[in-house]
């Protein structure tokens, strides 16, 4: 047996051996993790001192400044529930229920030992009663029973923040799942008495899963789908309540050689997050929001109703992509955000040139505006061919260009060209069907044979297919045909074509 096995001396039963074991363990911990501070016990730090303080609340992705306080105080938190329609994805809106008008709700920051006087208001235009359960509260329901608030009312309760840490809060009014699914969650940070180590940037990021009756990116106001929620089949998985909440010109910003800290929560209601930043390694993770710090972590699990604090240094400039590494959620349900790091290259650490398009597709630029414009025009009955081409170009970049290339030339022997493709001159129904149902088997394009597989683009809705094809037909010397969403709708119900049947 291994002589170094730490449990072996215990079997001998000598007290000295036990002391050796304790020393071995504590020195091992100290050696491995010099930055770990001894975990602090929960504690009553005595009565609040000084004048009552009004808490600074921030909306995501912002975090309130450190309390910078050496004593426990009485801190007044005023939070208002507002039910409102907001954009969940380009051209898609949803009736969110919010703490403070945003999803996730306002970030609250207090110090361990503070006495928090909590005021919960429910806006008069609300249709539902709401309450709040703060995981940082010691007491039945985390405040839920004391904070039940009808529309137009306000309730008040107080608690002492006994434990330091990062905690989720959420609404706990029945049906609880529905209130959470509509965006009713946020984070409260209880700083340790000495505060947290200084960093250059702090960000507030919170994941949530959303359930709409329409498909992913289906336009218009989308109602909540209770059945999908019960079955745990989300339409969207999002950071900060909207697809694109932190991409394009809303990307998080940092410079090279800075320390970044992210408070990352997961509101659920159903999914557990495998939180990862593509191209970074977390130097420190306070996993599960607890007092232990783990180092050199690639992906950290964040349970529904849980949170973590991740920290890393920025060394190399570029776009770093925040994802749930359950990766379909990132690329097909919206769980994707960007941290843009500016600064000089550091070739000793990373030689490469930046290739945004590999990971980002249509999210690399804030150009989805063209898609929104086309959707609005379609709804208003004023959609022009140019609107479709503009929107289609953006969608083509995110969907088709990875194979057919941005210039439509394809890749010799692998992906056929769409530019001046003679295949495109066949019946437009057949081309629509190619996009909807995919294509496989032998095809001849401009005299060259291809025998490969194009997967069905089932994630695209009728508008999107119509716009993409209008763009394809309107580009690179193709026929200029215009495709309508109605045509796509008709073809969708028909069976898939087979490549062998020719044209
Ligand atoms: Cu609620």
Tab-separated table of C-alpha atoms and ligand atoms in Angstrom:
chain	number	residue	atom	x	y	z
A	1	UNK	CA	0.000	0.000	0.000
A	2	UNK	CA	1.040	3.561	-0.589
A	3	UNK	CA	3.005	4.648	2.491
A	4	UNK	CA	1.961	8.257	1.921
A	5	UNK	CA	-1.745	7.498	2.181
A	6	UNK	CA	-2.868	10.076	4.711
A	7	UNK	CA	-5.400	7.784	6.366
A	8	UNK	CA	-2.946	5.000	7.082
A	9	UNK	CA	-1.431	6.444	10.306
A	10	UNK	CA	-4.935	6.731	11.778
A	11	UNK	CA	-5.306	2.973	11.716
A	12	UNK	CA	-2.277	2.736	13.999
A	13	UNK	CA	-4.290	4.859	16.360
A	14	UNK	CA	-1.517	7.074	17.691
A	15	UNK	CA	-2.483	10.597	18.692
A	16	UNK	CA	0.776	11.843	17.239
A	17	UNK	CA	-0.183	10.437	13.882
A	18	UNK	CA	-3.462	12.318	13.990
A	19	UNK	CA	-1.613	15.563	14.655
A	20	UNK	CA	0.638	14.720	11.704
A	21	UNK	CA	-2.435	14.204	9.556
A	22	UNK	CA	-3.951	17.541	10.519
A	23	UNK	CA	-0.650	19.294	9.865
A	24	UNK	CA	-0.315	17.471	6.561
A	25	UNK	CA	-3.799	18.529	5.450
A	26	UNK	CA	-3.536	22.133	6.535
A	27	UNK	CA	-0.095	22.587	5.047
A	28	UNK	CA	-1.288	20.940	1.822
A	29	UNK	CA	-4.188	23.370	1.594
A	30	UNK	CA	-1.949	26.319	2.390
A	31	UNK	CA	0.601	25.240	-0.206
A	32	UNK	CA	-1.930	24.688	-2.964
A	33	UNK	CA	-4.124	27.681	-2.421
A	34	UNK	CA	-2.254	30.618	-0.972
A	35	UNK	CA	-5.099	33.013	-1.831
A	36	UNK	CA	-7.756	31.137	0.105
A	37	UNK	CA	-8.830	33.099	3.118
A	38	UNK	CA	-10.050	31.089	6.068
A	39	UNK	CA	-13.794	30.629	5.656
A	40	UNK	CA	-15.679	33.000	7.868
A	41	UNK	CA	-18.325	31.680	10.142
A	42	UNK	CA	-21.757	33.201	9.976
A	43	UNK	CA	-21.862	35.833	12.602
A	44	UNK	CA	-23.879	38.464	14.327
A	45	UNK	CA	-21.625	41.479	14.092
A	46	UNK	CA	-23.692	43.420	16.565
A	47	UNK	CA	-26.234	46.208	16.093
A	48	UNK	CA	-26.100	48.462	13.033
A	49	UNK	CA	-23.900	51.523	13.425
A	50	UNK	CA	-23.929	54.985	11.873
A	51	UNK	CA	-26.704	56.495	9.772
A	52	UNK	CA	-28.938	54.201	7.697
A	53	UNK	CA	-27.598	53.789	4.178
A	54	UNK	CA	-29.630	53.555	0.987
A	55	UNK	CA	-28.304	50.664	-1.102
A	56	UNK	CA	-27.080	51.438	-4.606
A	57	UNK	CA	-28.885	49.065	-6.996
A	58	UNK	CA	-27.630	48.441	-10.517
A	59	UNK	CA	-29.084	46.819	-13.581
A	60	UNK	CA	-27.140	44.087	-15.407
A	61	UNK	CA	-24.340	43.868	-16.444
A	62	UNK	CA	-23.334	46.491	-13.863
A	63	UNK	CA	-22.355	45.846	-10.255
A	64	UNK	CA	-22.655	48.406	-7.443
A	65	UNK	CA	-19.361	49.736	-6.022
A	66	UNK	CA	-17.820	48.036	-2.966
A	67	UNK	CA	-19.388	49.106	0.328
A	68	UNK	CA	-15.922	50.111	1.635
A	69	UNK	CA	-17.301	49.967	5.140
A	70	UNK	CA	-15.569	48.822	8.317
A	71	UNK	CA	-18.748	48.453	10.421
A	72	UNK	CA	-22.195	46.877	10.089
A	73	UNK	CA	-24.900	49.345	9.089
A	74	UNK	CA	-28.623	49.495	8.515
A	75	UNK	CA	-29.040	49.316	4.733
A	76	UNK	CA	-32.306	50.227	3.040
A	77	UNK	CA	-33.124	48.354	-0.150
A	78	UNK	CA	-36.030	49.522	-2.299
A	79	UNK	CA	-36.972	47.182	-5.090
A	80	UNK	CA	-39.981	47.498	-7.364
A	81	UNK	CA	-41.610	44.701	-9.332
A	82	UNK	CA	-42.560	45.784	-12.852
A	83	UNK	CA	-44.284	43.584	-15.424
A	84	UNK	CA	-43.320	44.731	-18.908
A	85	UNK	CA	-42.850	43.716	-22.534
A	86	UNK	CA	-39.220	43.635	-23.598
A	87	UNK	CA	-37.257	42.198	-26.465
A	88	UNK	CA	-36.126	38.604	-25.892
A	89	UNK	CA	-34.562	38.280	-29.355
A	90	UNK	CA	-34.488	40.424	-32.531
A	91	UNK	CA	-38.110	41.124	-33.416
A	92	UNK	CA	-39.397	38.886	-30.618
A	93	UNK	CA	-40.955	40.318	-27.475
A	94	UNK	CA	-42.028	38.732	-24.232
A	95	UNK	CA	-43.935	39.885	-21.166
A	96	UNK	CA	-41.278	39.708	-18.463
A	97	UNK	CA	-41.962	40.053	-14.756
A	98	UNK	CA	-39.014	41.932	-13.297
A	99	UNK	CA	-37.375	43.034	-10.073
A	100	UNK	CA	-36.478	46.633	-10.900
A	101	UNK	CA	-37.365	46.616	-14.604
A	102	UNK	CA	-34.609	44.294	-15.825
A	103	UNK	CA	-33.880	40.589	-16.191
A	104	UNK	CA	-32.091	39.608	-14.055
A	105	UNK	CA	-33.287	42.035	-11.378
A	106	UNK	CA	-31.248	44.798	-9.760
A	107	UNK	CA	-27.931	43.744	-8.203
A	108	UNK	CA	-27.882	44.298	-4.435
A	109	UNK	CA	-24.607	44.678	-2.516
A	110	UNK	CA	-24.319	44.693	1.269
A	111	UNK	CA	-21.698	43.795	3.889
A	112	UNK	CA	-21.724	40.814	6.226
A	113	UNK	CA	-23.364	41.872	9.494
A	114	UNK	CA	-25.518	44.557	7.858
A	115	UNK	CA	-29.168	44.781	8.837
A	116	UNK	CA	-31.137	45.069	5.629
A	117	UNK	CA	-34.479	46.881	5.698
A	118	UNK	CA	-36.132	45.537	2.577
A	119	UNK	CA	-38.961	47.375	0.826
A	120	UNK	CA	-40.706	45.480	-1.949
A	121	UNK	CA	-43.096	47.470	-4.131
A	122	UNK	CA	-45.383	46.009	-6.759
A	123	UNK	CA	-46.181	48.512	-9.528
A	124	UNK	CA	-49.894	49.430	-9.845
A	125	UNK	CA	-49.959	48.210	-13.473
A	126	UNK	CA	-48.972	44.688	-12.397
A	127	UNK	CA	-51.521	41.942	-12.918
A	128	UNK	CA	-50.015	39.531	-10.379
A	129	UNK	CA	-49.025	39.593	-6.733
A	130	UNK	CA	-45.314	38.921	-6.119
A	131	UNK	CA	-42.872	38.380	-3.260
A	132	UNK	CA	-39.166	37.736	-2.765
A	133	UNK	CA	-37.125	34.836	-1.399
A	134	UNK	CA	-33.495	35.883	-0.874
A	135	UNK	CA	-31.103	32.965	-0.470
A	136	UNK	CA	-28.897	35.252	1.637
A	137	UNK	CA	-31.571	35.470	4.337
A	138	UNK	CA	-31.658	33.257	7.400
A	139	UNK	CA	-35.343	32.795	8.221
A	140	UNK	CA	-38.360	30.857	6.903
A	141	UNK	CA	-38.942	31.332	3.192
A	142	UNK	CA	-35.997	33.733	2.886
A	143	UNK	CA	-38.431	36.616	3.282
A	144	UNK	CA	-41.126	35.205	1.007
A	145	UNK	CA	-43.966	35.126	3.534
A	146	UNK	CA	-43.237	38.654	4.816
A	147	UNK	CA	-43.023	40.177	1.373
A	148	UNK	CA	-46.178	39.031	-0.411
A	149	UNK	CA	-47.257	42.197	-2.235
A	150	UNK	CA	-50.411	42.858	-4.266
A	151	UNK	CA	-50.316	45.235	-7.262
A	152	UNK	CA	-49.988	48.846	-6.093
A	153	UNK	CA	-48.828	47.820	-2.624
A	154	UNK	CA	-45.559	47.804	-0.695
A	155	UNK	CA	-44.283	45.454	2.002
A	156	UNK	CA	-41.342	45.691	4.353
A	157	UNK	CA	-39.223	43.257	6.353
A	158	UNK	CA	-35.725	43.233	7.851
A	159	UNK	CA	-32.976	40.654	8.036
A	160	UNK	CA	-29.403	40.457	9.206
A	161	UNK	CA	-26.902	39.309	6.558
A	162	UNK	CA	-25.212	36.628	8.681
A	163	UNK	CA	-23.306	34.792	5.944
A	164	UNK	CA	-21.020	36.294	3.357
A	165	UNK	CA	-21.364	35.076	-0.233
A	166	UNK	CA	-23.141	35.580	-3.526
A	167	UNK	CA	-26.809	34.646	-3.349
A	168	UNK	CA	-29.733	34.313	-5.734
A	169	UNK	CA	-33.032	35.980	-4.963
A	170	UNK	CA	-36.267	35.132	-6.742
A	171	UNK	CA	-40.015	35.460	-6.605
A	172	UNK	CA	-41.746	32.630	-4.739
A	173	UNK	CA	-45.380	33.351	-5.509
A	174	UNK	CA	-47.446	30.484	-6.926
A	175	UNK	CA	-47.083	29.229	-9.562
A	176	UNK	CA	-43.429	29.687	-8.548
A	177	UNK	CA	-42.013	28.135	-11.710
A	178	UNK	CA	-43.903	30.586	-13.884
A	179	UNK	CA	-42.770	33.639	-11.911
A	180	UNK	CA	-39.147	32.494	-12.155
A	181	UNK	CA	-39.489	31.582	-15.836
A	182	UNK	CA	-40.747	35.104	-16.512
A	183	UNK	CA	-37.477	36.556	-15.229
A	184	UNK	CA	-38.053	37.081	-11.512
A	185	UNK	CA	-34.553	36.530	-10.116
A	186	UNK	CA	-31.348	38.388	-9.393
A	187	UNK	CA	-28.238	38.408	-7.184
A	188	UNK	CA	-27.370	39.816	-3.782
A	189	UNK	CA	-23.712	40.000	-2.771
A	190	UNK	CA	-22.877	39.887	0.912
A	191	UNK	CA	-19.279	41.093	1.123
A	192	UNK	CA	-16.971	39.695	3.786
A	193	UNK	CA	-16.184	42.328	6.468
A	194	UNK	CA	-12.820	43.110	4.864
A	195	UNK	CA	-14.330	43.429	1.379
A	196	UNK	CA	-13.174	41.578	-1.744
A	197	UNK	CA	-9.762	41.959	-3.419
A	198	UNK	CA	-9.673	44.873	-5.847
A	199	UNK	CA	-10.207	44.134	-9.546
A	200	UNK	CA	-10.442	46.305	-12.675
A	201	UNK	CA	-13.918	45.213	-13.761
A	202	UNK	CA	-16.886	43.578	-12.109
A	203	UNK	CA	-19.762	42.254	-14.230
A	204	UNK	CA	-23.213	40.876	-13.455
A	205	UNK	CA	-24.246	37.964	-15.662
A	206	UNK	CA	-27.195	35.687	-15.013
A	207	UNK	CA	-28.501	32.788	-17.026
A	208	UNK	CA	-32.134	31.814	-17.379
A	209	UNK	CA	-34.252	29.476	-19.503
A	210	UNK	CA	-37.367	30.781	-21.278
A	211	UNK	CA	-40.416	29.047	-22.725
A	212	UNK	CA	-42.394	30.574	-25.574
A	213	UNK	CA	-45.217	29.027	-27.564
A	214	UNK	CA	-43.489	30.025	-30.816
A	215	UNK	CA	-40.213	28.561	-32.027
A	216	UNK	CA	-36.779	30.098	-31.382
A	217	UNK	CA	-36.684	33.536	-33.090
A	218	UNK	CA	-40.324	33.310	-34.190
A	219	UNK	CA	-41.270	36.973	-34.436
A	220	UNK	CA	-43.881	38.942	-32.531
A	221	UNK	CA	-45.062	38.928	-28.909
A	222	UNK	CA	-44.593	35.383	-27.647
A	223	UNK	CA	-46.693	34.014	-24.779
A	224	UNK	CA	-45.283	31.806	-21.994
A	225	UNK	CA	-45.651	28.064	-22.687
A	226	UNK	CA	-46.415	26.200	-19.445
A	227	UNK	CA	-46.209	22.775	-21.043
A	228	UNK	CA	-42.710	23.347	-22.440
A	229	UNK	CA	-41.682	24.679	-19.017
A	230	UNK	CA	-42.959	21.587	-17.228
A	231	UNK	CA	-41.227	19.375	-19.796
A	232	UNK	CA	-38.021	21.432	-19.371
A	233	UNK	CA	-37.807	22.141	-23.114
A	234	UNK	CA	-36.740	25.799	-23.271
A	235	UNK	CA	-37.082	27.839	-26.457
A	236	UNK	CA	-34.379	30.238	-25.239
A	237	UNK	CA	-31.477	29.918	-22.838
A	238	UNK	CA	-30.145	33.415	-22.226
A	239	UNK	CA	-27.693	35.555	-20.370
A	240	UNK	CA	-29.275	38.689	-18.919
A	241	UNK	CA	-32.728	38.040	-20.306
A	242	UNK	CA	-32.266	38.679	-24.023
A	243	UNK	CA	-30.451	37.222	-26.978
A	244	UNK	CA	-27.663	39.692	-27.794
A	245	UNK	CA	-27.874	41.406	-24.365
A	246	UNK	CA	-24.051	41.457	-24.328
A	247	UNK	CA	-22.932	41.211	-27.955
A	248	UNK	CA	-22.079	43.757	-30.663
A	249	UNK	CA	-21.984	47.260	-29.225
A	250	UNK	CA	-23.355	45.918	-25.931
A	251	UNK	CA	-20.435	43.520	-25.431
A	252	UNK	CA	-18.673	43.672	-22.062
A	253	UNK	CA	-15.450	45.676	-22.325
A	254	UNK	CA	-12.006	45.279	-20.781
A	255	UNK	CA	-8.387	45.985	-21.654
A	256	UNK	CA	-5.447	43.625	-21.692
A	257	UNK	CA	-3.668	42.964	-18.396
A	258	UNK	CA	-6.725	43.648	-16.297
A	259	UNK	CA	-8.426	41.620	-13.609
A	260	UNK	CA	-12.019	40.745	-14.373
A	261	UNK	CA	-14.528	39.436	-11.849
A	262	UNK	CA	-17.913	38.105	-12.913
A	263	UNK	CA	-20.776	37.370	-10.586
A	264	UNK	CA	-22.557	34.653	-12.503
A	265	UNK	CA	-25.963	33.484	-11.361
A	266	UNK	CA	-28.422	30.982	-12.712
A	267	UNK	CA	-32.090	31.752	-12.232
A	268	UNK	CA	-33.220	28.573	-13.967
A	269	UNK	CA	-36.063	27.737	-13.508
A	270	UNK	CA	-34.940	24.364	-14.868
A	271	UNK	CA	-31.478	24.143	-16.370
A	272	UNK	CA	-28.080	23.827	-14.743
A	273	UNK	CA	-25.424	25.955	-16.457
A	274	UNK	CA	-22.006	24.756	-17.624
A	275	UNK	CA	-20.551	28.241	-17.606
A	276	UNK	CA	-17.490	28.704	-19.800
A	277	UNK	CA	-15.612	31.598	-21.393
A	278	UNK	CA	-14.154	30.541	-24.732
A	279	UNK	CA	-10.454	31.436	-24.765
A	280	UNK	CA	-10.061	32.043	-21.022
A	281	UNK	CA	-9.237	29.972	-17.960
A	282	UNK	CA	-10.716	31.029	-14.639
A	283	UNK	CA	-7.840	31.755	-12.255
A	284	UNK	CA	-10.254	31.712	-9.322
A	285	UNK	CA	-13.777	30.360	-8.961
A	286	UNK	CA	-15.898	30.663	-5.864
A	287	UNK	CA	-17.942	27.692	-6.935
A	288	UNK	CA	-21.514	27.457	-5.704
A	289	UNK	CA	-20.889	30.951	-4.346
A	290	UNK	CA	-19.305	29.351	-1.270
A	291	UNK	CA	-16.120	30.235	0.586
A	292	UNK	CA	-13.805	27.762	-1.135
A	293	UNK	CA	-11.814	28.998	-4.073
A	294	UNK	CA	-10.901	26.665	-6.898
A	295	UNK	CA	-8.141	27.556	-9.375
A	296	UNK	CA	-7.468	26.945	-13.082
A	297	UNK	CA	-11.042	26.058	-13.967
A	298	UNK	CA	-12.266	25.722	-17.577
A	299	UNK	CA	-16.014	25.307	-17.018
A	300	UNK	CA	-17.923	25.740	-13.791
A	301	UNK	CA	-21.326	24.302	-12.966
A	302	UNK	CA	-23.900	26.754	-11.743
A	303	UNK	CA	-27.028	25.122	-10.379
A	304	UNK	CA	-30.478	26.611	-10.880
A	305	UNK	CA	-30.910	28.914	-7.910
A	306	UNK	CA	-27.145	29.165	-7.451
A	307	UNK	CA	-24.258	31.448	-8.328
A	308	UNK	CA	-20.489	31.563	-8.661
A	309	UNK	CA	-17.810	34.235	-8.731
A	310	UNK	CA	-15.237	33.758	-11.483
A	311	UNK	CA	-12.038	35.760	-11.875
A	312	UNK	CA	-9.441	35.876	-14.586
A	313	UNK	CA	-6.759	38.136	-16.037
A	314	UNK	CA	-6.951	39.361	-19.597
A	315	UNK	CA	-3.687	38.748	-21.409
A	316	UNK	CA	-4.526	38.643	-25.119
A	317	UNK	CA	-6.842	41.056	-26.986
A	318	UNK	CA	-9.897	39.753	-28.815
A	319	UNK	CA	-13.469	38.584	-28.346
A	320	UNK	CA	-14.058	36.128	-25.532
A	321	UNK	CA	-17.333	34.293	-25.773
A	322	UNK	CA	-19.372	33.528	-22.662
A	323	UNK	CA	-21.425	30.381	-23.199
A	324	UNK	CA	-23.349	27.659	-21.499
A	325	UNK	CA	-21.153	24.808	-22.755
A	326	UNK	CA	-24.224	22.635	-23.183
A	327	UNK	CA	-23.457	24.033	-26.547
A	328	UNK	CA	-26.738	23.864	-28.483
A	329	UNK	CA	-27.989	26.334	-25.902
A	330	UNK	CA	-25.264	28.767	-26.973
A	331	UNK	CA	-25.713	28.539	-30.729
A	332	UNK	CA	-29.371	27.612	-31.057
A	333	UNK	CA	-31.035	29.074	-27.981
A	334	UNK	CA	-29.105	32.290	-27.376
A	335	UNK	CA	-26.823	31.551	-24.370
A	336	UNK	CA	-23.946	33.573	-25.744
A	337	UNK	CA	-22.307	36.839	-24.710
A	338	UNK	CA	-19.060	38.583	-25.529
A	339	UNK	CA	-16.274	40.157	-23.512
A	340	UNK	CA	-14.250	42.375	-25.827
A	341	UNK	CA	-10.675	42.834	-24.701
A	342	UNK	CA	-8.708	45.665	-26.293
A	343	UNK	CA	-4.959	46.152	-26.144
A	344	UNK	CA	-1.682	45.255	-27.797
A	345	UNK	CA	-1.101	41.705	-29.051
A	346	UNK	CA	0.997	39.408	-26.921
A	347	UNK	CA	2.462	36.955	-29.420
A	348	UNK	CA	4.424	35.138	-26.734
A	349	UNK	CA	1.126	33.991	-25.229
A	350	UNK	CA	-0.981	33.685	-28.376
A	351	UNK	CA	0.304	33.902	-31.920
A	352	UNK	CA	-2.887	33.739	-33.857
A	353	UNK	CA	-5.042	36.137	-35.731
A	354	UNK	CA	-8.538	36.583	-34.492
A	355	UNK	CA	-11.282	34.704	-36.299
A	356	UNK	CA	-14.547	35.873	-34.821
A	357	UNK	CA	-16.691	34.155	-37.391
A	358	UNK	CA	-15.790	30.644	-36.234
A	359	UNK	CA	-17.743	31.041	-33.037
A	360	UNK	CA	-19.807	34.121	-33.576
A	361	UNK	CA	-21.510	33.852	-36.954
A	362	UNK	CA	-24.232	36.470	-37.171
A	363	UNK	CA	-23.488	37.614	-33.625
A	364	UNK	CA	-20.074	39.084	-34.463
A	365	UNK	CA	-21.558	42.419	-35.486
A	366	UNK	CA	-24.433	44.487	-34.210
A	367	UNK	CA	-26.012	44.038	-37.624
A	368	UNK	CA	-29.146	42.120	-36.678
A	369	UNK	CA	-30.834	45.520	-36.957
A	370	UNK	CA	-31.538	44.722	-40.610
A	371	UNK	CA	-33.423	41.620	-39.478
A	372	UNK	CA	-35.514	43.660	-37.065
A	373	UNK	CA	-36.296	46.217	-39.766
A	374	UNK	CA	-37.435	43.512	-42.173
A	375	UNK	CA	-39.598	41.877	-39.500
A	376	UNK	CA	-41.251	45.204	-38.657
A	377	UNK	CA	-41.791	45.959	-42.352
A	378	UNK	CA	-43.278	42.493	-42.907
A	379	UNK	CA	-45.653	43.001	-39.977
A	380	UNK	CA	-46.646	46.415	-41.320
A	381	UNK	CA	-47.129	45.143	-44.888
A	382	UNK	CA	-44.378	47.373	-46.339
A	383	UNK	CA	-41.623	44.798	-46.855
A	384	UNK	CA	-39.447	45.602	-49.877
A	385	UNK	CA	-37.065	43.352	-51.771
A	386	UNK	CA	-34.190	45.480	-50.457
A	387	UNK	CA	-35.352	44.942	-46.828
A	388	UNK	CA	-35.290	41.215	-47.486
A	389	UNK	CA	-31.850	41.345	-49.099
A	390	UNK	CA	-30.406	43.329	-46.174
A	391	UNK	CA	-31.850	40.947	-43.595
A	392	UNK	CA	-30.976	37.905	-45.693
A	393	UNK	CA	-27.350	38.949	-45.938
A	394	UNK	CA	-26.990	38.987	-42.149
A	395	UNK	CA	-28.727	35.637	-41.768
A	396	UNK	CA	-26.708	34.110	-44.619
A	397	UNK	CA	-23.530	35.091	-42.763
A	398	UNK	CA	-24.689	33.325	-39.648
A	399	UNK	CA	-26.168	30.252	-41.317
A	400	UNK	CA	-24.920	29.439	-44.826
A	401	UNK	CA	-21.543	31.137	-45.243
A	402	UNK	CA	-19.708	28.593	-43.108
A	403	UNK	CA	-20.120	26.135	-46.034
A	404	UNK	CA	-20.987	28.159	-49.145
A	405	UNK	CA	-18.570	30.980	-48.100
A	406	UNK	CA	-19.400	34.655	-47.700
A	407	UNK	CA	-18.828	35.321	-51.409
A	408	UNK	CA	-21.055	32.396	-52.451
A	409	UNK	CA	-18.187	30.628	-54.223
A	410	UNK	CA	-18.379	27.440	-52.133
A	411	UNK	CA	-15.334	25.205	-51.690
A	412	UNK	CA	-14.129	23.185	-54.661
A	413	UNK	CA	-15.275	19.579	-54.495
A	414	UNK	CA	-16.988	19.997	-51.125
A	415	UNK	CA	-19.566	22.785	-51.065
A	416	UNK	CA	-21.178	23.819	-54.358
A	417	UNK	CA	-21.252	27.519	-55.315
A	418	UNK	CA	-24.376	29.635	-54.978
A	419	UNK	CA	-22.843	32.421	-57.069
A	420	UNK	CA	-24.053	32.018	-60.668
A	421	UNK	CA	-25.187	28.482	-59.774
A	422	UNK	CA	-27.147	26.895	-62.637
A	423	UNK	CA	-28.867	24.740	-60.025
A	424	UNK	CA	-30.550	27.913	-58.746
A	425	UNK	CA	-32.295	28.345	-62.088
A	426	UNK	CA	-34.487	25.324	-61.327
A	427	UNK	CA	-37.901	25.784	-59.760
A	428	UNK	CA	-37.687	28.115	-56.731
A	429	UNK	CA	-39.856	25.626	-54.788
A	430	UNK	CA	-37.066	23.099	-55.125
A	431	UNK	CA	-34.509	25.580	-53.766
A	432	UNK	CA	-36.753	26.481	-50.842
A	433	UNK	CA	-37.093	22.783	-50.164
A	434	UNK	CA	-33.302	22.342	-50.264
A	435	UNK	CA	-32.962	24.840	-47.423
A	436	UNK	CA	-35.868	23.444	-45.382
A	437	UNK	CA	-35.211	19.753	-45.835
A	438	UNK	CA	-31.494	19.681	-46.725
A	439	UNK	CA	-29.960	17.940	-49.722
A	440	UNK	CA	-27.949	14.769	-50.178
A	441	UNK	CA	-26.796	12.505	-52.985
A	442	UNK	CA	-25.296	13.425	-56.323
A	443	UNK	CA	-25.919	16.949	-57.644
A	444	UNK	CA	-24.297	18.696	-60.579
A	445	UNK	CA	-23.672	22.419	-60.229
A	446	UNK	CA	-22.103	24.338	-63.125
A	447	UNK	CA	-20.897	21.062	-64.653
A	448	UNK	CA	-19.174	19.856	-61.487
A	449	UNK	CA	-20.429	16.937	-59.470
A	450	UNK	CA	-21.005	17.100	-55.712
A	451	UNK	CA	-22.022	14.156	-53.597
A	452	UNK	CA	-22.308	15.343	-50.057
A	453	UNK	CA	-24.870	16.314	-47.461
A	454	UNK	CA	-26.445	19.650	-46.669
A	455	UNK	CA	-28.259	19.378	-43.316
A	456	UNK	CA	-31.840	20.692	-43.137
A	457	UNK	CA	-31.966	24.259	-41.808
A	458	UNK	CA	-34.927	23.521	-39.529
A	459	UNK	CA	-33.986	26.299	-37.131
A	460	UNK	CA	-34.990	28.959	-39.672
A	461	UNK	CA	-38.519	30.296	-39.800
A	462	UNK	CA	-40.419	31.167	-42.988
A	463	UNK	CA	-39.361	34.837	-42.968
A	464	UNK	CA	-35.741	33.931	-42.488
A	465	UNK	CA	-35.677	31.408	-45.341
A	466	UNK	CA	-37.459	33.881	-47.634
A	467	UNK	CA	-34.976	36.640	-46.794
A	468	UNK	CA	-31.903	34.439	-47.172
A	469	UNK	CA	-33.005	33.152	-50.566
A	470	UNK	CA	-33.991	36.624	-51.749
A	471	UNK	CA	-30.459	37.673	-50.816
A	472	UNK	CA	-28.918	34.670	-52.610
A	473	UNK	CA	-30.984	35.282	-55.752
A	474	UNK	CA	-30.245	38.993	-55.579
A	475	UNK	CA	-26.464	38.577	-55.315
A	476	UNK	CA	-23.454	37.472	-57.332
A	477	UNK	CA	-25.128	37.741	-60.717
A	478	UNK	CA	-28.020	35.399	-59.873
A	479	UNK	CA	-31.543	35.803	-61.277
A	480	UNK	CA	-32.874	38.416	-58.841
A	481	UNK	CA	-35.924	36.325	-57.934
A	482	UNK	CA	-37.837	37.359	-54.830
A	483	UNK	CA	-39.098	34.726	-52.386
A	484	UNK	CA	-41.984	35.353	-50.004
A	485	UNK	CA	-42.599	33.846	-46.581
A	486	UNK	CA	-45.893	32.451	-47.913
A	487	UNK	CA	-44.093	30.428	-50.574
A	488	UNK	CA	-41.787	29.031	-47.907
A	489	UNK	CA	-44.740	28.182	-45.720
A	490	UNK	CA	-46.322	26.151	-48.526
A	491	UNK	CA	-43.144	24.223	-49.302
A	492	UNK	CA	-42.580	23.446	-45.624
A	493	UNK	CA	-45.622	21.177	-45.574
A	494	UNK	CA	-44.458	19.216	-48.638
A	495	UNK	CA	-42.113	16.212	-48.575
A	496	UNK	CA	-38.318	16.564	-49.015
A	497	UNK	CA	-36.909	16.346	-52.548
A	498	UNK	CA	-34.388	13.736	-53.566
A	499	UNK	CA	-31.286	14.939	-55.382
A	500	UNK	CA	-31.449	12.039	-57.863
A	501	UNK	CA	-34.806	13.153	-59.283
A	502	UNK	CA	-33.025	15.908	-61.206
A	503	UNK	CA	-34.719	18.930	-62.679
B	1	LIG	CU1	-43.626	37.011	-8.936
